[in-house]
Coordinates of C-alpha atoms and ligand atoms in Angstrom, one line a residue:
M139 CA 43.9 -22.0 110.3
M140 CA 42.4 -21.5 106.9
P141 CA 38.7 -22.4 106.7
A142 CA 37.9 -25.6 104.7
D143 CA 35.2 -24.0 102.6
P144 CA 33.3 -20.7 102.2
L145 CA 30.6 -21.8 104.6
E146 CA 33.1 -22.5 107.3
A147 CA 34.7 -19.1 106.6
V148 CA 31.5 -17.2 107.8
T149 CA 32.3 -17.9 111.4
A150 CA 36.1 -18.5 111.3
P151 CA 38.2 -16.2 113.5
D152 CA 39.9 -14.5 110.5
P153 CA 38.5 -15.6 107.1
Y154 CA 39.8 -12.7 105.1
P155 CA 43.1 -14.1 103.9
Y156 CA 41.2 -17.2 102.7
Y157 CA 38.6 -15.0 100.9
R158 CA 41.3 -12.9 99.2
A159 CA 43.2 -16.0 98.1
L160 CA 40.0 -17.6 96.7
A161 CA 39.0 -14.4 94.8
A162 CA 42.4 -14.3 93.2
R163 CA 42.7 -18.0 92.5
Q164 CA 39.2 -18.8 91.4
P165 CA 36.9 -15.8 91.1
F166 CA 34.1 -18.1 89.8
G167 CA 34.2 -21.8 89.9
F168 CA 32.5 -25.0 91.2
D169 CA 33.1 -26.2 94.7
E170 CA 32.9 -30.0 94.6
R171 CA 32.7 -30.4 98.3
L172 CA 29.7 -28.1 98.7
G173 CA 28.1 -29.0 95.3
L174 CA 27.7 -25.2 94.6
W175 CA 29.1 -22.7 92.2
V176 CA 31.0 -20.0 94.1
A177 CA 31.4 -16.4 93.1
A178 CA 34.3 -14.7 95.0
G179 CA 35.7 -11.9 92.8
P180 CA 34.0 -8.5 92.9
A181 CA 33.2 -8.5 89.1
E182 CA 31.8 -12.1 89.4
V183 CA 29.7 -11.3 92.5
A184 CA 28.2 -8.3 90.7
A185 CA 27.6 -10.4 87.5
V186 CA 25.7 -13.1 89.4
L187 CA 23.6 -10.6 91.3
A188 CA 22.8 -8.8 88.0
H189 CA 22.1 -12.0 86.0
P190 CA 18.4 -12.3 84.9
D191 CA 18.5 -16.1 85.3
C192 CA 20.0 -16.0 88.8
R193 CA 17.0 -16.1 91.1
V194 CA 16.6 -15.9 94.9
R195 CA 14.8 -19.2 95.1
P196 CA 15.0 -22.4 93.1
L197 CA 12.0 -22.5 90.6
S198 CA 11.0 -25.9 91.9
Q199 CA 11.1 -24.8 95.6
P200 CA 9.8 -21.3 96.3
V201 CA 9.6 -22.2 100.0
P202 CA 12.3 -24.3 101.8
T203 CA 11.1 -27.9 102.4
A204 CA 11.5 -27.6 106.1
L205 CA 9.1 -24.6 106.2
A206 CA 6.6 -25.8 103.5
G207 CA 3.1 -26.2 104.9
T208 CA 3.8 -24.2 108.1
A209 CA 2.8 -20.7 109.1
A210 CA 6.5 -19.7 108.8
G211 CA 6.5 -21.0 105.2
A212 CA 3.3 -19.1 104.2
L213 CA 5.0 -15.9 105.4
F214 CA 8.2 -16.8 103.6
G215 CA 6.4 -17.3 100.3
R216 CA 5.1 -13.8 100.4
L217 CA 8.4 -11.9 101.0
I218 CA 9.8 -9.7 98.3
R219 CA 13.2 -10.8 99.5
M220 CA 12.3 -14.4 98.5
N221 CA 10.6 -13.7 95.2
D222 CA 11.6 -12.5 91.7
G223 CA 9.3 -11.2 89.0
A224 CA 6.9 -8.4 88.1
A225 CA 4.2 -9.4 90.7
H226 CA 6.4 -8.2 93.6
A227 CA 7.7 -5.0 91.9
P228 CA 5.0 -2.5 93.1
L229 CA 5.3 -3.5 96.8
K230 CA 9.0 -3.4 96.5
A231 CA 8.9 0.1 95.1
I232 CA 6.6 1.2 97.9
L233 CA 8.8 -0.4 100.6
M234 CA 11.9 1.2 99.0
R235 CA 10.3 4.7 99.2
S236 CA 9.3 4.1 102.8
M237 CA 12.8 3.0 103.8
A238 CA 14.3 6.0 102.0
S239 CA 12.1 8.4 103.8
I240 CA 13.6 7.6 107.2
D241 CA 16.5 9.9 108.0
A242 CA 19.4 8.7 110.1
A243 CA 19.0 11.4 112.8
T244 CA 15.4 10.4 113.4
A245 CA 16.3 6.7 113.5
K246 CA 19.1 7.4 116.1
A247 CA 16.8 9.6 118.2
R248 CA 14.1 6.8 118.3
C249 CA 16.8 4.2 119.1
A250 CA 18.1 6.3 122.0
G251 CA 14.5 6.8 123.3
L252 CA 13.7 3.1 123.1
A253 CA 17.0 2.2 124.9
G254 CA 15.5 4.2 127.8
V255 CA 12.4 2.0 127.6
L256 CA 14.5 -1.2 127.6
D257 CA 16.4 0.0 130.7
L258 CA 13.1 -0.6 132.6
V259 CA 12.9 -4.3 131.5
P260 CA 14.3 -6.6 134.1
D261 CA 15.9 -9.0 131.6
M262 CA 18.0 -6.3 130.0
A263 CA 20.2 -5.7 133.1
P264 CA 22.7 -5.9 134.6
L265 CA 24.9 -5.3 131.5
N266 CA 27.0 -8.4 130.8
G267 CA 27.7 -10.5 127.7
A268 CA 24.4 -12.3 127.9
T269 CA 22.3 -9.1 128.3
I270 CA 24.4 -7.4 125.5
N271 CA 23.4 -10.2 123.1
R272 CA 19.8 -9.4 124.1
W273 CA 20.2 -5.7 123.5
L274 CA 21.7 -6.4 120.0
F275 CA 18.8 -8.5 119.0
T276 CA 16.2 -6.2 120.5
L277 CA 17.0 -2.5 120.1
P278 CA 17.5 -2.2 116.3
V279 CA 14.4 -4.4 115.6
V280 CA 12.1 -2.5 118.0
T281 CA 13.4 0.8 116.6
V282 CA 12.3 -0.3 113.1
A283 CA 8.9 -1.4 114.5
D284 CA 8.6 2.0 116.2
L285 CA 9.5 3.9 113.0
L286 CA 6.8 1.9 111.2
G287 CA 4.3 3.0 113.9
L288 CA 3.9 -0.3 115.7
P289 CA 3.3 -0.4 119.4
V290 CA 6.6 -1.2 121.2
R291 CA 7.0 1.6 123.6
A292 CA 6.1 -0.5 126.6
G293 CA 9.3 -2.5 127.5
A294 CA 7.5 -5.9 127.7
D295 CA 5.9 -5.4 124.3
A296 CA 9.3 -4.5 122.8
V297 CA 11.0 -7.6 124.2
A298 CA 8.1 -9.9 123.1
V299 CA 8.1 -8.5 119.6
A300 CA 11.9 -8.8 119.2
A301 CA 11.9 -12.3 120.5
R302 CA 9.3 -13.4 118.0
V303 CA 11.1 -11.7 115.1
A304 CA 14.4 -13.4 116.1
A305 CA 12.5 -16.8 116.4
Y306 CA 11.1 -16.3 112.9
A307 CA 14.6 -15.3 111.5
A308 CA 16.1 -18.4 113.1
A309 CA 13.6 -20.7 111.5
Q310 CA 14.7 -19.5 108.0
S311 CA 18.3 -20.8 108.6
P312 CA 19.4 -24.0 106.9
L313 CA 20.7 -25.0 110.3
A314 CA 17.2 -24.7 111.9
T315 CA 16.0 -27.8 113.8
A316 CA 12.4 -29.0 113.8
D317 CA 11.9 -27.2 117.1
D318 CA 13.3 -23.9 115.6
V319 CA 10.8 -24.3 112.7
E320 CA 7.9 -24.8 115.1
A321 CA 9.0 -21.8 117.2
G322 CA 9.3 -19.8 113.9
S323 CA 5.8 -20.8 112.9
D324 CA 4.4 -19.8 116.3
A325 CA 6.2 -16.5 116.0
A326 CA 4.9 -16.0 112.4
R327 CA 1.3 -16.5 113.7
W328 CA 1.9 -14.3 116.7
L329 CA 3.4 -11.4 114.6
G330 CA 0.5 -11.7 112.1
Q331 CA -2.1 -11.3 114.9
W332 CA -0.1 -8.5 116.5
L333 CA 0.0 -6.5 113.3
K334 CA -3.8 -6.7 113.2
M335 CA -4.1 -5.2 116.6
P336 CA -5.1 -1.5 116.9
A337 CA -2.3 0.7 118.3
G338 CA -3.9 0.6 121.8
R339 CA -3.1 4.2 122.5
P340 CA -4.1 7.5 120.9
C341 CA -1.3 8.5 118.5
P342 CA -0.6 12.1 117.6
A343 CA -0.6 12.5 113.8
E344 CA 3.2 13.0 113.6
D345 CA 3.7 9.8 115.5
L346 CA 1.7 7.4 113.3
G347 CA 4.8 6.0 111.6
L348 CA 5.2 4.8 108.0
L349 CA 2.6 1.9 108.1
P350 CA -0.6 3.8 107.3
A351 CA 1.1 5.4 104.2
L352 CA 2.5 2.1 103.2
R353 CA -0.8 0.3 103.6
Q354 CA -2.6 3.1 101.6
A355 CA -0.1 2.9 98.8
A356 CA -0.4 -0.9 98.7
H357 CA -4.2 -0.7 98.7
A358 CA -4.1 1.8 95.7
N359 CA -1.9 -0.8 93.9
D360 CA -4.3 -3.7 94.6
I361 CA -1.7 -5.5 96.8
A362 CA -3.4 -7.9 99.2
P363 CA -3.2 -6.9 102.9
E364 CA -1.7 -10.2 103.9
V365 CA 1.2 -9.6 101.5
V366 CA 1.7 -6.2 103.0
A367 CA 1.6 -7.7 106.5
A368 CA 4.1 -10.4 105.6
N369 CA 6.5 -7.8 104.2
V370 CA 6.2 -5.5 107.2
I371 CA 7.3 -8.5 109.3
G372 CA 9.9 -9.2 106.7
V373 CA 11.4 -5.8 107.1
M374 CA 11.8 -6.4 110.9
V375 CA 13.3 -9.9 110.2
Q376 CA 15.8 -8.4 107.7
A377 CA 16.7 -5.8 110.4
C378 CA 17.2 -8.4 113.1
E379 CA 20.2 -10.7 112.7
A380 CA 22.3 -8.5 110.2
T381 CA 22.0 -5.3 112.3
A382 CA 22.8 -7.3 115.5
G383 CA 25.9 -8.6 113.6
L384 CA 27.0 -5.2 112.4
A385 CA 26.7 -3.7 116.0
G386 CA 28.3 -6.8 117.5
N387 CA 31.2 -6.7 115.0
M388 CA 31.7 -3.0 115.8
L389 CA 32.0 -3.8 119.5
V390 CA 34.6 -6.5 118.7
R391 CA 36.5 -4.0 116.6
L392 CA 36.4 -1.3 119.3
G393 CA 37.7 -3.9 121.8
R394 CA 40.6 -4.9 119.6
S395 CA 41.8 -1.5 118.4
S396 CA 42.4 1.9 119.8
P397 CA 39.4 4.3 119.5
T398 CA 39.0 5.7 116.0
T399 CA 38.8 9.4 115.4
G400 CA 35.8 9.2 113.0
G401 CA 33.2 8.2 115.6
L402 CA 30.7 5.4 115.4
D403 CA 29.2 6.4 112.0
E404 CA 32.5 5.9 110.4
L405 CA 33.2 2.8 112.3
A406 CA 29.8 1.3 111.1
V407 CA 30.9 1.9 107.5
R408 CA 34.4 0.5 108.1
V409 CA 33.2 -2.7 109.8
A410 CA 30.5 -3.2 107.1
I411 CA 33.3 -3.4 104.7
D412 CA 36.1 -5.1 106.7
D413 CA 34.2 -7.5 108.9
P414 CA 30.7 -7.7 107.3
P415 CA 27.7 -9.2 109.1
V416 CA 26.2 -10.8 106.0
Q417 CA 29.0 -12.7 104.3
N418 CA 27.2 -14.4 101.5
T419 CA 23.9 -15.0 99.8
R420 CA 22.6 -17.5 97.2
R421 CA 21.2 -17.5 93.8
F422 CA 19.5 -20.4 91.8
L423 CA 19.6 -20.8 88.0
A424 CA 16.1 -20.6 86.5
A425 CA 17.5 -21.8 83.1
D426 CA 20.6 -23.1 81.4
A427 CA 22.8 -20.0 81.0
R428 CA 26.4 -18.7 80.8
V429 CA 27.4 -17.1 84.1
C430 CA 30.8 -15.3 84.1
G431 CA 31.6 -17.1 80.8
V432 CA 30.9 -20.5 82.2
P433 CA 28.0 -22.8 81.2
V434 CA 25.7 -23.4 84.2
R435 CA 22.7 -25.6 84.3
A436 CA 19.1 -24.8 85.3
G437 CA 18.6 -25.7 89.0
D438 CA 22.3 -25.1 89.9
A439 CA 23.0 -23.0 93.0
V440 CA 25.5 -20.2 93.3
L441 CA 27.0 -19.1 96.6
V442 CA 27.8 -15.4 96.3
L443 CA 30.6 -14.4 98.5
L444 CA 29.9 -10.8 99.4
A445 CA 32.6 -10.8 102.0
A446 CA 35.2 -12.0 99.5
A447 CA 34.3 -9.2 97.1
S448 CA 34.6 -6.8 100.0
C449 CA 38.1 -7.7 100.9
A450 CA 39.5 -8.6 97.4
A451 CA 39.8 -5.0 96.2
P452 CA 39.6 -1.7 97.9
V453 CA 36.0 -0.4 98.2
E454 CA 35.9 3.2 97.0
A455 CA 34.9 5.9 99.5
G456 CA 31.2 6.3 99.5
A457 CA 30.5 3.1 97.6
R458 CA 27.9 0.7 99.0
P459 CA 29.5 -2.0 101.1
W460 CA 29.1 -5.4 99.5
T461 CA 27.4 -6.8 102.7
F462 CA 24.2 -5.0 101.6
G463 CA 24.1 -6.9 98.4
A464 CA 23.6 -5.4 94.9
G465 CA 21.3 -5.6 91.9
R466 CA 17.6 -6.4 92.0
H467 CA 17.5 -7.5 95.7
A468 CA 20.0 -4.9 97.1
C469 CA 19.2 -4.0 100.7
P470 CA 16.9 -1.0 100.9
G471 CA 17.8 -0.6 104.6
D472 CA 21.5 0.0 104.3
A473 CA 21.7 3.6 105.6
L474 CA 19.1 2.8 108.3
A475 CA 21.1 -0.3 109.3
R476 CA 24.3 1.7 109.8
A477 CA 22.5 4.4 111.8
L478 CA 20.8 1.7 114.0
A479 CA 24.1 -0.1 114.6
A480 CA 25.9 3.1 115.5
A481 CA 23.1 4.1 117.9
T482 CA 22.9 0.7 119.4
V483 CA 26.6 0.6 120.1
D484 CA 26.4 4.1 121.5
A485 CA 23.6 3.1 123.8
L486 CA 25.6 0.1 125.1
L487 CA 28.8 2.2 125.6
A488 CA 26.7 4.8 127.5
R489 CA 25.5 2.0 129.8
G490 CA 29.0 0.8 130.6
A491 CA 29.7 -1.9 128.0
Q492 CA 33.4 -2.6 127.8
P493 CA 34.4 -3.7 124.3
A494 CA 37.9 -4.7 125.5
F495 CA 36.4 -7.4 127.7
L496 CA 33.7 -8.4 125.3
A497 CA 36.2 -9.0 122.5
Q498 CA 38.1 -11.5 124.7
A499 CA 35.1 -13.7 125.4
F500 CA 32.8 -14.5 122.4
R501 CA 32.2 -17.0 119.7
Y502 CA 30.3 -16.5 116.4
R503 CA 26.7 -17.8 116.4
P504 CA 26.5 -20.9 114.2
S505 CA 25.4 -19.7 110.7
H506 CA 26.1 -20.3 107.0
N507 CA 25.8 -16.7 106.0
A508 CA 25.8 -14.3 109.0
R509 CA 28.8 -13.3 111.1
V510 CA 27.2 -12.4 114.4
P511 CA 29.2 -12.5 117.7
H512 CA 27.7 -14.1 120.7
F513 CA 29.3 -12.6 123.8
F514 CA 29.9 -14.6 127.0
E515 CA 29.3 -13.2 130.4
A516 CA 32.2 -10.9 130.3
L517 CA 33.1 -8.3 132.9
V518 CA 31.7 -4.8 132.5
R519 CA 32.5 -1.7 134.4
P520 CA 30.0 -1.0 137.2
H521 CA 27.3 1.2 135.7
S522 CA 28.9 4.6 134.8
P523 CA 26.6 6.2 132.2
R524 CA 27.9 8.9 129.9
R525 CA 26.0 10.9 127.5
P526 CA 25.4 9.3 124.1
T527 CA 27.4 10.9 121.3
T528 CA 25.4 10.1 118.2
Ligands
HEM1129 C1 23.7 -4.5 108.8 C2 22.5 -4.7 108.5 C3 22.0 -5.3 107.2 C4 22.6 -6.0 106.3 C5 24.1 -6.4 106.2 C6 21.7 -6.3 105.2 C7 22.0 -7.0 104.1 C8 21.0 -7.3 103.1 C9 21.3 -8.1 101.9 C10 22.7 -8.7 101.6 C11 20.2 -8.2 101.2 C12 20.0 -8.9 99.9 C13 20.0 -10.4 99.9 C14 20.2 -10.9 98.5 O1 20.3 -10.2 97.5 O2 20.2 -12.2 98.4 C15 19.2 -7.5 102.0 C16 17.9 -7.4 101.5 C17 16.9 -6.7 102.2 N1 17.1 -5.9 103.4 FE1 18.8 -5.7 104.4 N2 20.5 -5.7 105.6 C18 20.6 -5.1 106.8 C19 19.6 -4.4 107.5 C20 18.4 -4.1 107.0 C21 17.4 -3.3 107.6 C22 17.7 -2.5 108.9 C23 16.3 -3.3 106.9 C24 15.0 -2.6 107.0 C25 14.6 -2.0 108.1 C26 16.6 -4.2 105.8 C27 15.6 -4.5 104.8 C28 15.9 -5.4 103.7 C29 14.9 -5.8 102.8 C30 13.4 -5.4 102.8 C31 15.5 -6.6 101.8 C32 14.9 -7.3 100.6 C33 15.1 -6.5 99.4 C34 14.7 -7.2 98.1 O3 14.7 -8.5 98.1 O4 14.3 -6.6 97.2 N3 17.8 -4.7 105.9 N4 19.7 -7.0 103.1

């Protein structure tokens, strides 16, 4: 059945025929039902993301009403992801450089090492749908934390950090309940305190991670420490749901089709294009403007269908998958995300995860923008480890 609108499409079983039809019929237009402009064609998606008046937040509401006045809201207001303008440009440049300095092989090796740490945590075994969901929301995030140099190499620390990051990410959703917002605020406070803690163990110089260099560069640019801290948490939050979605959608793909020859790296790219974890993002008009040739009023909102752009026309080999965005807020973690998703799937396969069973028993987590499978307690082969291949 065709989804009723682009928000329903995010978690529909197969939204791609709907997206393709929409991109062809109305590449940019107003959706009366949602009260939103919708960009669906690749050229229109690119134009909105590049438009100087299309901002990541409404001018009148820098922080969502549900979060305003909470610790979660204070953190939100400091994120480069949620701000436009010159004030955030220096930190953004520093973060971009930090992300770019992580190579895929290092990220994968850290991920494999941390998988060994998670093996020792009672909640992560035995491997079934429920524990696989936990692995997907834990391993990529703690690998990012570890690459930054944060203390997550004791299993209990890793699980606690990942749970707080996920709680904070959930509070940002428009579907968040009052309880989710409260849990997100607790998590924001907890993560803020945790970042202030000394590493707690002597670190060899090569093991310090990116954080000291990032803090030093920020200090040299007069960027307040609390803004740096918020954005370090922000990087982990960005890594959380979307990377879980990419790895989960890879498991679903593996379960539905015969093994690919290209390996997990190629599969990560393919799935990021064909069954993307982030299906849309939003922009808000800061002034009356013409967008895609249409007059649009200040305050109007645009739903930008990255997933529609992705399936409406072939994506050229080597091009950035649309799921990672484009323009001023394009994801700086795209290569890292693919490496982490491939390494996470590899770790799960090595521990006996059976995609064919998983793909038969899952639903998508309720969301208006992220396509993240939630696996049920499916059968898995009794533990029969094999050597990781990536
Ligand atoms: C499959 C996984 C991921 C996907 C699909 C994804 C997608 C995106 C998208 C679509 C945006 C832009 C949103 C917009 O323009 O409205 C974004 C921004 C961002 N992402 Fe990712 N992301 C992923 C993983 C990661 C990872 C692993 C990191 C870092 C470790 C990361 C860090 C960021 C940051 C810092 C931003 C904000 C950039 C800015 O506003 O200038 N992401 N991501």
